[in-house]
């Protein structure tokens, strides 16, 4: 049985060169090899096939393909075209100019820093296929990453099993009240007791808020409405429904229609990171995404809060 799997790319390259140049010497010059090296490649190919691919008349007369050589050359050219195309694709991939990137995100990231990151990626590498998946459950993405279902994801906290995380910044919790609340400076956290509160559905973020508040206030809080929409939370505060405790990313601290305060004392902030499967080699596209995320996050952290004072 012919062992075609033993045929190497170098055999096919030599076959094509000799067939087109009609002599081993000219083929060697074209390829930058010695004539003996080209002869060895053709001899090795013929040993694998068990039959000659060239008729060698000797002297100055050119060599000619045998019928088997004709058949093999047709397939060799197809293979070499595919190899060349693959080489082009590999080079573009390694330069970060192509590929697919599946990113996990959550609402406050999606509406704050993610548009800047994606915008820069699109400007730099328009041929990269970027896909986004959003969830407000912080336990969804670590599992998806570990199963290889996405490339990178924005996550909260670190220490997830089988996941590597780079913490980008801390996202503090703030108190949002009506503009005519009349309060300046930090909001005393204990004064949330007895006020109507607008909050999120019992997502992981809201559970962290309520756990943090229980560590400060020893009383039940009055949650008058819950929603999964960050804009709805602020809109209802603006309408007088109650106050809200939200991550900084979830509110525009420059919004002139509401008052935004730091908390006194604060509750533990969210730790926002970018995560990927531990031990997995990131593609050049994913590496560039991480680099841009670092830069954009640093700008976000350095920006002043511009809170109500």
PDB file of C-alpha atoms in Angstrom:
ATOM      1  CA  UNK A   1       0.000   0.000   0.000  1.00  0.00           C
ATOM      2  CA  UNK A   2       1.380   3.435  -0.983  1.00  0.00           C
ATOM      3  CA  UNK A   3       2.400   5.405   2.126  1.00  0.00           C
ATOM      4  CA  UNK A   4       1.238   8.829   0.915  1.00  0.00           C
ATOM      5  CA  UNK A   5       1.162  10.129   4.484  1.00  0.00           C
ATOM      6  CA  UNK A   6       4.959   9.810   4.425  1.00  0.00           C
ATOM      7  CA  UNK A   7       5.137  12.350   1.612  1.00  0.00           C
ATOM      8  CA  UNK A   8       6.396  15.702   2.913  1.00  0.00           C
ATOM      9  CA  UNK A   9       5.821  19.226   1.647  1.00  0.00           C
ATOM     10  CA  UNK A  10       9.478  19.444   0.599  1.00  0.00           C
ATOM     11  CA  UNK A  11       8.952  16.465  -1.729  1.00  0.00           C
ATOM     12  CA  UNK A  12       6.067  18.236  -3.468  1.00  0.00           C
ATOM     13  CA  UNK A  13       8.003  21.502  -3.740  1.00  0.00           C
ATOM     14  CA  UNK A  14      10.882  19.669  -5.423  1.00  0.00           C
ATOM     15  CA  UNK A  15       8.480  17.827  -7.741  1.00  0.00           C
ATOM     16  CA  UNK A  16       6.873  21.075  -8.916  1.00  0.00           C
ATOM     17  CA  UNK A  17      10.224  22.847  -9.398  1.00  0.00           C
ATOM     18  CA  UNK A  18      11.792  20.025 -11.446  1.00  0.00           C
ATOM     19  CA  UNK A  19       8.612  19.619 -13.523  1.00  0.00           C
ATOM     20  CA  UNK A  20       8.569  23.320 -14.401  1.00  0.00           C
ATOM     21  CA  UNK A  21      12.327  23.819 -14.862  1.00  0.00           C
ATOM     22  CA  UNK A  22      12.801  20.476 -16.684  1.00  0.00           C
ATOM     23  CA  UNK A  23      16.253  19.941 -15.102  1.00  0.00           C
ATOM     24  CA  UNK A  24      17.429  19.179 -11.594  1.00  0.00           C
ATOM     25  CA  UNK A  25      20.101  21.856 -11.834  1.00  0.00           C
ATOM     26  CA  UNK A  26      17.697  24.690 -12.689  1.00  0.00           C
ATOM     27  CA  UNK A  27      15.276  23.468 -10.046  1.00  0.00           C
ATOM     28  CA  UNK A  28      18.081  23.609  -7.477  1.00  0.00           C
ATOM     29  CA  UNK A  29      18.914  27.207  -8.431  1.00  0.00           C
ATOM     30  CA  UNK A  30      15.235  28.185  -8.176  1.00  0.00           C
ATOM     31  CA  UNK A  31      14.860  26.642  -4.741  1.00  0.00           C
ATOM     32  CA  UNK A  32      18.265  27.706  -3.418  1.00  0.00           C
ATOM     33  CA  UNK A  33      19.299  24.096  -2.836  1.00  0.00           C
ATOM     34  CA  UNK A  34      22.180  22.041  -4.152  1.00  0.00           C
ATOM     35  CA  UNK A  35      21.423  19.794  -7.112  1.00  0.00           C
ATOM     36  CA  UNK A  36      22.142  16.735  -5.002  1.00  0.00           C
ATOM     37  CA  UNK A  37      19.600  17.888  -2.409  1.00  0.00           C
ATOM     38  CA  UNK A  38      16.893  18.152  -5.087  1.00  0.00           C
ATOM     39  CA  UNK A  39      17.842  14.749  -6.431  1.00  0.00           C
ATOM     40  CA  UNK A  40      17.568  13.290  -2.935  1.00  0.00           C
ATOM     41  CA  UNK A  41      14.069  14.772  -2.481  1.00  0.00           C
ATOM     42  CA  UNK A  42      12.845  13.260  -5.756  1.00  0.00           C
ATOM     43  CA  UNK A  43      14.506   9.912  -4.980  1.00  0.00           C
ATOM     44  CA  UNK A  44      12.854   9.889  -1.561  1.00  0.00           C
ATOM     45  CA  UNK A  45       9.458  10.647  -3.122  1.00  0.00           C
ATOM     46  CA  UNK A  46       9.864   7.801  -5.597  1.00  0.00           C
ATOM     47  CA  UNK A  47      10.805   5.378  -2.793  1.00  0.00           C
ATOM     48  CA  UNK A  48       7.601   6.276  -0.949  1.00  0.00           C
ATOM     49  CA  UNK A  49       5.493   5.830  -4.107  1.00  0.00           C
ATOM     50  CA  UNK A  50       7.332   2.729  -5.285  1.00  0.00           C
ATOM     51  CA  UNK A  51       7.507   4.085  -8.848  1.00  0.00           C
ATOM     52  CA  UNK A  52       9.334   6.846 -10.781  1.00  0.00           C
ATOM     53  CA  UNK A  53       7.843  10.307 -11.245  1.00  0.00           C
ATOM     54  CA  UNK A  54      10.371  11.440 -13.861  1.00  0.00           C
ATOM     55  CA  UNK A  55      11.884   9.814 -16.918  1.00  0.00           C
ATOM     56  CA  UNK A  56      15.562  10.733 -17.023  1.00  0.00           C
ATOM     57  CA  UNK A  57      16.912  10.462 -20.580  1.00  0.00           C
ATOM     58  CA  UNK A  58      20.396  11.527 -19.488  1.00  0.00           C
ATOM     59  CA  UNK A  59      22.797  14.034 -20.996  1.00  0.00           C
ATOM     60  CA  UNK A  60      21.546  17.544 -21.765  1.00  0.00           C
ATOM     61  CA  UNK A  61      18.032  16.401 -22.554  1.00  0.00           C
ATOM     62  CA  UNK A  62      15.331  17.589 -20.101  1.00  0.00           C
ATOM     63  CA  UNK A  63      13.579  15.234 -17.730  1.00  0.00           C
ATOM     64  CA  UNK A  64       9.906  14.446 -18.289  1.00  0.00           C
ATOM     65  CA  UNK A  65       7.115  13.553 -15.929  1.00  0.00           C
ATOM     66  CA  UNK A  66       5.920   9.971 -15.974  1.00  0.00           C
ATOM     67  CA  UNK A  67       2.156   9.399 -16.050  1.00  0.00           C
ATOM     68  CA  UNK A  68       2.333   8.913 -12.266  1.00  0.00           C
ATOM     69  CA  UNK A  69       4.302  12.157 -12.029  1.00  0.00           C
ATOM     70  CA  UNK A  70       1.593  13.985 -14.002  1.00  0.00           C
ATOM     71  CA  UNK A  71      -1.087  12.690 -11.630  1.00  0.00           C
ATOM     72  CA  UNK A  72       0.891  13.554  -8.528  1.00  0.00           C
ATOM     73  CA  UNK A  73       1.825  17.049  -9.770  1.00  0.00           C
ATOM     74  CA  UNK A  74      -1.837  17.963 -10.198  1.00  0.00           C
ATOM     75  CA  UNK A  75      -2.536  17.082  -6.588  1.00  0.00           C
ATOM     76  CA  UNK A  76       0.764  18.585  -5.409  1.00  0.00           C
ATOM     77  CA  UNK A  77      -0.164  21.977  -6.825  1.00  0.00           C
ATOM     78  CA  UNK A  78      -3.515  21.868  -5.020  1.00  0.00           C
ATOM     79  CA  UNK A  79      -1.758  20.988  -1.767  1.00  0.00           C
ATOM     80  CA  UNK A  80       0.864  23.729  -2.187  1.00  0.00           C
ATOM     81  CA  UNK A  81      -1.819  26.342  -2.934  1.00  0.00           C
ATOM     82  CA  UNK A  82      -3.558  25.332   0.267  1.00  0.00           C
ATOM     83  CA  UNK A  83      -0.259  25.493   2.158  1.00  0.00           C
ATOM     84  CA  UNK A  84       0.406  29.011   0.817  1.00  0.00           C
ATOM     85  CA  UNK A  85      -3.120  30.134   1.727  1.00  0.00           C
ATOM     86  CA  UNK A  86      -2.738  28.610   5.182  1.00  0.00           C
ATOM     87  CA  UNK A  87       0.569  30.419   5.602  1.00  0.00           C
ATOM     88  CA  UNK A  88      -1.097  33.737   4.778  1.00  0.00           C
ATOM     89  CA  UNK A  89      -3.902  33.014   7.255  1.00  0.00           C
ATOM     90  CA  UNK A  90      -1.429  32.016   9.976  1.00  0.00           C
ATOM     91  CA  UNK A  91       0.601  35.206   9.484  1.00  0.00           C
ATOM     92  CA  UNK A  92      -2.521  37.382   9.706  1.00  0.00           C
ATOM     93  CA  UNK A  93      -3.661  35.465  12.791  1.00  0.00           C
ATOM     94  CA  UNK A  94      -0.280  35.876  14.494  1.00  0.00           C
ATOM     95  CA  UNK A  95      -0.342  39.604  13.717  1.00  0.00           C
ATOM     96  CA  UNK A  96      -3.759  39.788  15.379  1.00  0.00           C
ATOM     97  CA  UNK A  97      -5.436  40.810  12.120  1.00  0.00           C
ATOM     98  CA  UNK A  98      -7.902  37.929  11.934  1.00  0.00           C
ATOM     99  CA  UNK A  99      -9.683  35.426  14.118  1.00  0.00           C
ATOM    100  CA  UNK A 100     -12.727  35.281  16.318  1.00  0.00           C
ATOM    101  CA  UNK A 101     -13.083  36.584  19.850  1.00  0.00           C
ATOM    102  CA  UNK A 102     -15.964  35.633  22.153  1.00  0.00           C
ATOM    103  CA  UNK A 103     -16.171  37.934  25.176  1.00  0.00           C
ATOM    104  CA  UNK A 104     -18.328  37.652  28.283  1.00  0.00           C
ATOM    105  CA  UNK A 105     -19.575  40.922  29.732  1.00  0.00           C
ATOM    106  CA  UNK A 106     -22.110  42.298  32.202  1.00  0.00           C
ATOM    107  CA  UNK A 107     -24.432  45.271  31.886  1.00  0.00           C
ATOM    108  CA  UNK A 108     -22.405  47.977  33.604  1.00  0.00           C
ATOM    109  CA  UNK A 109     -19.255  46.977  31.690  1.00  0.00           C
ATOM    110  CA  UNK A 110     -21.245  46.862  28.444  1.00  0.00           C
ATOM    111  CA  UNK A 111     -22.446  50.441  28.864  1.00  0.00           C
ATOM    112  CA  UNK A 112     -19.251  51.965  30.258  1.00  0.00           C
ATOM    113  CA  UNK A 113     -15.779  50.796  29.227  1.00  0.00           C
ATOM    114  CA  UNK A 114     -16.598  48.023  26.731  1.00  0.00           C
ATOM    115  CA  UNK A 115     -17.657  50.339  23.867  1.00  0.00           C
ATOM    116  CA  UNK A 116     -14.256  52.056  24.018  1.00  0.00           C
ATOM    117  CA  UNK A 117     -12.410  48.719  23.998  1.00  0.00           C
ATOM    118  CA  UNK A 118     -14.467  47.298  21.126  1.00  0.00           C
ATOM    119  CA  UNK A 119     -14.207  50.568  19.194  1.00  0.00           C
ATOM    120  CA  UNK A 120     -10.419  50.483  19.358  1.00  0.00           C
ATOM    121  CA  UNK A 121     -10.357  46.808  18.384  1.00  0.00           C
ATOM    122  CA  UNK A 122     -12.587  47.525  15.379  1.00  0.00           C
ATOM    123  CA  UNK A 123     -10.362  50.419  14.299  1.00  0.00           C
ATOM    124  CA  UNK A 124      -7.176  48.356  14.590  1.00  0.00           C
ATOM    125  CA  UNK A 125      -8.426  44.997  13.328  1.00  0.00           C
ATOM    126  CA  UNK A 126     -11.674  45.370  11.346  1.00  0.00           C
ATOM    127  CA  UNK A 127     -11.542  41.762  10.115  1.00  0.00           C
ATOM    128  CA  UNK A 128     -11.656  40.255  13.609  1.00  0.00           C
ATOM    129  CA  UNK A 129     -15.032  38.685  14.406  1.00  0.00           C
ATOM    130  CA  UNK A 130     -15.957  39.947  17.889  1.00  0.00           C
ATOM    131  CA  UNK A 131     -18.950  38.381  19.632  1.00  0.00           C
ATOM    132  CA  UNK A 132     -20.318  39.435  23.038  1.00  0.00           C
ATOM    133  CA  UNK A 133     -22.359  37.507  25.583  1.00  0.00           C
ATOM    134  CA  UNK A 134     -23.929  39.380  28.506  1.00  0.00           C
ATOM    135  CA  UNK A 135     -24.979  38.057  31.908  1.00  0.00           C
ATOM    136  CA  UNK A 136     -25.408  39.689  35.307  1.00  0.00           C
ATOM    137  CA  UNK A 137     -24.759  36.426  37.156  1.00  0.00           C
ATOM    138  CA  UNK A 138     -21.081  36.531  38.124  1.00  0.00           C
ATOM    139  CA  UNK A 139     -20.898  32.725  38.378  1.00  0.00           C
ATOM    140  CA  UNK A 140     -21.852  32.119  34.721  1.00  0.00           C
ATOM    141  CA  UNK A 141     -18.645  33.164  32.987  1.00  0.00           C
ATOM    142  CA  UNK A 142     -16.020  31.280  35.028  1.00  0.00           C
ATOM    143  CA  UNK A 143     -17.777  28.020  34.193  1.00  0.00           C
ATOM    144  CA  UNK A 144     -18.112  28.947  30.517  1.00  0.00           C
ATOM    145  CA  UNK A 145     -14.423  29.856  30.356  1.00  0.00           C
ATOM    146  CA  UNK A 146     -13.378  26.593  32.010  1.00  0.00           C
ATOM    147  CA  UNK A 147     -15.436  24.660  29.444  1.00  0.00           C
ATOM    148  CA  UNK A 148     -13.803  26.559  26.574  1.00  0.00           C
ATOM    149  CA  UNK A 149     -17.079  28.181  25.526  1.00  0.00           C
ATOM    150  CA  UNK A 150     -15.598  31.693  25.355  1.00  0.00           C
ATOM    151  CA  UNK A 151     -12.167  33.271  25.101  1.00  0.00           C
ATOM    152  CA  UNK A 152     -12.176  35.959  27.791  1.00  0.00           C
ATOM    153  CA  UNK A 153     -14.773  37.422  30.108  1.00  0.00           C
ATOM    154  CA  UNK A 154     -15.158  40.326  32.475  1.00  0.00           C
ATOM    155  CA  UNK A 155     -15.619  38.872  35.925  1.00  0.00           C
ATOM    156  CA  UNK A 156     -16.149  39.983  39.495  1.00  0.00           C
ATOM    157  CA  UNK A 157     -13.653  38.843  42.124  1.00  0.00           C
ATOM    158  CA  UNK A 158     -10.945  36.262  41.507  1.00  0.00           C
ATOM    159  CA  UNK A 159      -9.931  32.833  42.756  1.00  0.00           C
ATOM    160  CA  UNK A 160     -12.350  30.952  40.510  1.00  0.00           C
ATOM    161  CA  UNK A 161     -11.267  27.310  39.972  1.00  0.00           C
ATOM    162  CA  UNK A 162      -9.360  26.683  36.729  1.00  0.00           C
ATOM    163  CA  UNK A 163      -9.555  30.383  35.842  1.00  0.00           C
ATOM    164  CA  UNK A 164      -6.809  32.984  35.563  1.00  0.00           C
ATOM    165  CA  UNK A 165      -7.888  36.554  36.334  1.00  0.00           C
ATOM    166  CA  UNK A 166      -6.211  39.913  35.993  1.00  0.00           C
ATOM    167  CA  UNK A 167      -7.904  42.432  38.279  1.00  0.00           C
ATOM    168  CA  UNK A 168      -8.428  45.665  36.337  1.00  0.00           C
ATOM    169  CA  UNK A 169      -9.881  47.961  39.011  1.00  0.00           C
ATOM    170  CA  UNK A 170     -12.072  48.200  42.096  1.00  0.00           C
ATOM    171  CA  UNK A 171     -15.606  49.436  41.457  1.00  0.00           C
ATOM    172  CA  UNK A 172     -16.926  51.187  44.605  1.00  0.00           C
ATOM    173  CA  UNK A 173     -20.591  51.321  45.552  1.00  0.00           C
ATOM    174  CA  UNK A 174     -22.284  54.732  45.616  1.00  0.00           C
ATOM    175  CA  UNK A 175     -25.588  56.079  46.914  1.00  0.00           C
ATOM    176  CA  UNK A 176     -27.894  57.765  44.401  1.00  0.00           C
ATOM    177  CA  UNK A 177     -30.630  60.086  45.685  1.00  0.00           C
ATOM    178  CA  UNK A 178     -32.978  62.714  44.313  1.00  0.00           C
ATOM    179  CA  UNK A 179     -31.289  65.943  43.340  1.00  0.00           C
ATOM    180  CA  UNK A 180     -33.283  67.953  45.909  1.00  0.00           C
ATOM    181  CA  UNK A 181     -32.176  65.659  48.727  1.00  0.00           C
ATOM    182  CA  UNK A 182     -30.219  68.630  50.040  1.00  0.00           C
ATOM    183  CA  UNK A 183     -27.283  66.544  51.227  1.00  0.00           C
ATOM    184  CA  UNK A 184     -23.651  67.371  50.474  1.00  0.00           C
ATOM    185  CA  UNK A 185     -20.660  65.082  50.733  1.00  0.00           C
ATOM    186  CA  UNK A 186     -20.671  61.385  51.638  1.00  0.00           C
ATOM    187  CA  UNK A 187     -23.958  59.705  52.472  1.00  0.00           C
ATOM    188  CA  UNK A 188     -24.107  58.096  55.941  1.00  0.00           C
ATOM    189  CA  UNK A 189     -24.778  54.468  55.125  1.00  0.00           C
ATOM    190  CA  UNK A 190     -26.892  53.939  58.253  1.00  0.00           C
ATOM    191  CA  UNK A 191     -29.352  56.576  57.047  1.00  0.00           C
ATOM    192  CA  UNK A 192     -30.506  54.147  54.357  1.00  0.00           C
ATOM    193  CA  UNK A 193     -32.591  52.527  57.106  1.00  0.00           C
ATOM    194  CA  UNK A 194     -36.162  53.762  56.888  1.00  0.00           C
ATOM    195  CA  UNK A 195     -35.843  55.004  53.310  1.00  0.00           C
ATOM    196  CA  UNK A 196     -37.402  53.348  50.296  1.00  0.00           C
ATOM    197  CA  UNK A 197     -34.696  51.695  48.241  1.00  0.00           C
ATOM    198  CA  UNK A 198     -34.618  50.894  44.542  1.00  0.00           C
ATOM    199  CA  UNK A 199     -32.411  47.913  43.826  1.00  0.00           C
ATOM    200  CA  UNK A 200     -31.573  45.190  41.371  1.00  0.00           C
ATOM    201  CA  UNK A 201     -33.145  41.776  41.099  1.00  0.00           C
ATOM    202  CA  UNK A 202     -31.401  39.277  43.370  1.00  0.00           C
ATOM    203  CA  UNK A 203     -28.395  38.886  41.124  1.00  0.00           C
ATOM    204  CA  UNK A 204     -24.923  38.228  42.507  1.00  0.00           C
ATOM    205  CA  UNK A 205     -24.242  41.985  42.517  1.00  0.00           C
ATOM    206  CA  UNK A 206     -27.384  42.774  44.508  1.00  0.00           C
ATOM    207  CA  UNK A 207     -26.604  39.989  46.952  1.00  0.00           C
ATOM    208  CA  UNK A 208     -23.159  41.524  47.502  1.00  0.00           C
ATOM    209  CA  UNK A 209     -24.782  44.928  48.093  1.00  0.00           C
ATOM    210  CA  UNK A 210     -27.185  43.538  50.669  1.00  0.00           C
ATOM    211  CA  UNK A 211     -24.456  41.509  52.373  1.00  0.00           C
ATOM    212  CA  UNK A 212     -22.287  44.618  52.558  1.00  0.00           C
ATOM    213  CA  UNK A 213     -25.113  46.709  53.961  1.00  0.00           C
ATOM    214  CA  UNK A 214     -25.908  44.108  56.622  1.00  0.00           C
ATOM    215  CA  UNK A 215     -22.306  44.478  57.750  1.00  0.00           C
ATOM    216  CA  UNK A 216     -22.942  48.175  58.439  1.00  0.00           C
ATOM    217  CA  UNK A 217     -26.619  48.533  59.409  1.00  0.00           C
ATOM    218  CA  UNK A 218     -28.295  46.212  61.888  1.00  0.00           C
ATOM    219  CA  UNK A 219     -31.815  46.612  60.533  1.00  0.00           C
ATOM    220  CA  UNK A 220     -34.070  45.501  57.733  1.00  0.00           C
ATOM    221  CA  UNK A 221     -34.022  47.657  54.615  1.00  0.00           C
ATOM    222  CA  UNK A 222     -37.096  48.589  52.578  1.00  0.00           C
ATOM    223  CA  UNK A 223     -36.626  47.520  48.975  1.00  0.00           C
ATOM    224  CA  UNK A 224     -39.594  49.143  47.204  1.00  0.00           C
ATOM    225  CA  UNK A 225     -38.667  48.062  43.670  1.00  0.00           C
ATOM    226  CA  UNK A 226     -36.225  45.756  41.918  1.00  0.00           C
ATOM    227  CA  UNK A 227     -35.130  45.710  38.283  1.00  0.00           C
ATOM    228  CA  UNK A 228     -32.259  44.384  36.167  1.00  0.00           C
ATOM    229  CA  UNK A 229     -31.945  47.662  34.252  1.00  0.00           C
ATOM    230  CA  UNK A 230     -29.317  50.120  35.531  1.00  0.00           C
ATOM    231  CA  UNK A 231     -30.994  53.042  33.769  1.00  0.00           C
ATOM    232  CA  UNK A 232     -34.349  52.118  35.307  1.00  0.00           C
ATOM    233  CA  UNK A 233     -32.832  52.222  38.801  1.00  0.00           C
ATOM    234  CA  UNK A 234     -31.561  55.776  38.272  1.00  0.00           C
ATOM    235  CA  UNK A 235     -34.790  56.866  36.550  1.00  0.00           C
ATOM    236  CA  UNK A 236     -36.890  55.705  39.497  1.00  0.00           C
ATOM    237  CA  UNK A 237     -34.581  57.457  41.964  1.00  0.00           C
ATOM    238  CA  UNK A 238     -34.984  60.600  39.853  1.00  0.00           C
ATOM    239  CA  UNK A 239     -38.765  60.164  40.030  1.00  0.00           C
ATOM    240  CA  UNK A 240     -38.695  60.038  43.819  1.00  0.00           C
ATOM    241  CA  UNK A 241     -39.265  56.318  44.273  1.00  0.00           C
ATOM    242  CA  UNK A 242     -36.356  56.000  46.694  1.00  0.00           C
ATOM    243  CA  UNK A 243     -32.579  55.965  46.995  1.00  0.00           C
ATOM    244  CA  UNK A 244     -30.298  53.360  45.424  1.00  0.00           C
ATOM    245  CA  UNK A 245     -26.954  51.720  46.145  1.00  0.00           C
ATOM    246  CA  UNK A 246     -25.211  51.006  42.855  1.00  0.00           C
ATOM    247  CA  UNK A 247     -21.699  50.266  41.573  1.00  0.00           C
ATOM    248  CA  UNK A 248     -19.929  53.295  40.149  1.00  0.00           C
ATOM    249  CA  UNK A 249     -19.958  51.672  36.690  1.00  0.00           C
ATOM    250  CA  UNK A 250     -23.760  51.517  36.781  1.00  0.00           C
ATOM    251  CA  UNK A 251     -24.341  55.270  37.118  1.00  0.00           C
ATOM    252  CA  UNK A 252     -23.191  58.404  35.331  1.00  0.00           C
ATOM    253  CA  UNK A 253     -21.604  60.333  38.193  1.00  0.00           C
ATOM    254  CA  UNK A 254     -21.927  63.514  36.106  1.00  0.00           C
ATOM    255  CA  UNK A 255     -25.704  63.117  35.722  1.00  0.00           C
ATOM    256  CA  UNK A 256     -27.114  66.542  36.696  1.00  0.00           C
ATOM    257  CA  UNK A 257     -30.577  65.151  37.438  1.00  0.00           C
ATOM    258  CA  UNK A 258     -29.640  63.045  40.487  1.00  0.00           C
ATOM    259  CA  UNK A 259     -27.256  63.322  43.434  1.00  0.00           C
ATOM    260  CA  UNK A 260     -24.471  60.757  43.658  1.00  0.00           C
ATOM    261  CA  UNK A 261     -22.618  60.243  46.943  1.00  0.00           C
ATOM    262  CA  UNK A 262     -19.815  58.129  48.286  1.00  0.00           C
ATOM    263  CA  UNK A 263     -20.833  55.902  51.195  1.00  0.00           C
ATOM    264  CA  UNK A 264     -19.732  56.491  54.774  1.00  0.00           C
ATOM    265  CA  UNK A 265     -18.745  53.916  55.816  1.00  0.00           C
ATOM    266  CA  UNK A 266     -18.290  52.206  52.451  1.00  0.00           C
ATOM    267  CA  UNK A 267     -19.181  48.612  51.776  1.00  0.00           C
ATOM    268  CA  UNK A 268     -16.635  46.330  50.026  1.00  0.00           C
ATOM    269  CA  UNK A 269     -16.279  47.294  46.338  1.00  0.00           C
ATOM    270  CA  UNK A 270     -16.624  44.994  43.388  1.00  0.00           C
ATOM    271  CA  UNK A 271     -13.307  43.798  41.959  1.00  0.00           C
ATOM    272  CA  UNK A 272     -13.584  43.897  38.176  1.00  0.00           C
ATOM    273  CA  UNK A 273     -11.203  41.670  36.243  1.00  0.00           C
ATOM    274  CA  UNK A 274     -10.687  40.032  32.884  1.00  0.00           C
ATOM    275  CA  UNK A 275     -10.509  36.241  33.034  1.00  0.00           C
ATOM    276  CA  UNK A 276      -9.578  33.310  30.815  1.00  0.00           C
ATOM    277  CA  UNK A 277      -9.098  29.570  31.188  1.00  0.00           C
ATOM    278  CA  UNK A 278      -6.009  28.755  33.245  1.00  0.00           C
ATOM    279  CA  UNK A 279      -3.201  27.261  31.174  1.00  0.00           C
ATOM    280  CA  UNK A 280      -4.825  28.307  27.900  1.00  0.00           C
ATOM    281  CA  UNK A 281      -2.684  30.218  25.404  1.00  0.00           C
ATOM    282  CA  UNK A 282      -4.474  33.436  24.499  1.00  0.00           C
ATOM    283  CA  UNK A 283      -4.728  34.229  20.806  1.00  0.00           C
ATOM    284  CA  UNK A 284      -3.039  37.440  19.619  1.00  0.00           C
ATOM    285  CA  UNK A 285      -6.496  38.978  19.292  1.00  0.00           C
ATOM    286  CA  UNK A 286      -7.351  38.082  22.906  1.00  0.00           C
ATOM    287  CA  UNK A 287      -3.970  39.397  24.069  1.00  0.00           C
ATOM    288  CA  UNK A 288      -4.632  42.716  22.321  1.00  0.00           C
ATOM    289  CA  UNK A 289      -8.104  42.867  23.874  1.00  0.00           C
ATOM    290  CA  UNK A 290      -6.501  42.442  27.317  1.00  0.00           C
ATOM    291  CA  UNK A 291      -3.940  45.173  26.587  1.00  0.00           C
ATOM    292  CA  UNK A 292      -6.634  47.646  25.544  1.00  0.00           C
ATOM    293  CA  UNK A 293      -8.795  46.664  28.535  1.00  0.00           C
ATOM    294  CA  UNK A 294      -5.862  47.514  30.829  1.00  0.00           C
ATOM    295  CA  UNK A 295      -5.408  50.920  29.214  1.00  0.00           C
ATOM    296  CA  UNK A 296      -9.103  51.825  29.225  1.00  0.00           C
ATOM    297  CA  UNK A 297      -9.515  50.602  32.807  1.00  0.00           C
ATOM    298  CA  UNK A 298      -6.554  52.695  33.963  1.00  0.00           C
ATOM    299  CA  UNK A 299      -8.159  55.786  32.405  1.00  0.00           C
ATOM    300  CA  UNK A 300     -11.437  54.943  34.122  1.00  0.00           C
ATOM    301  CA  UNK A 301      -9.803  54.605  37.542  1.00  0.00           C
ATOM    302  CA  UNK A 302      -7.865  57.858  37.118  1.00  0.00           C
ATOM    303  CA  UNK A 303     -10.961  59.842  36.132  1.00  0.00           C
ATOM    304  CA  UNK A 304     -12.361  61.962  39.006  1.00  0.00           C
ATOM    305  CA  UNK A 305     -15.635  60.886  40.525  1.00  0.00           C
ATOM    306  CA  UNK A 306     -17.193  64.395  40.277  1.00  0.00           C
ATOM    307  CA  UNK A 307     -19.640  63.461  43.019  1.00  0.00           C
ATOM    308  CA  UNK A 308     -22.118  65.724  44.759  1.00  0.00           C
ATOM    309  CA  UNK A 309     -20.266  67.809  47.330  1.00  0.00           C
TER     310      UNK A 309
END
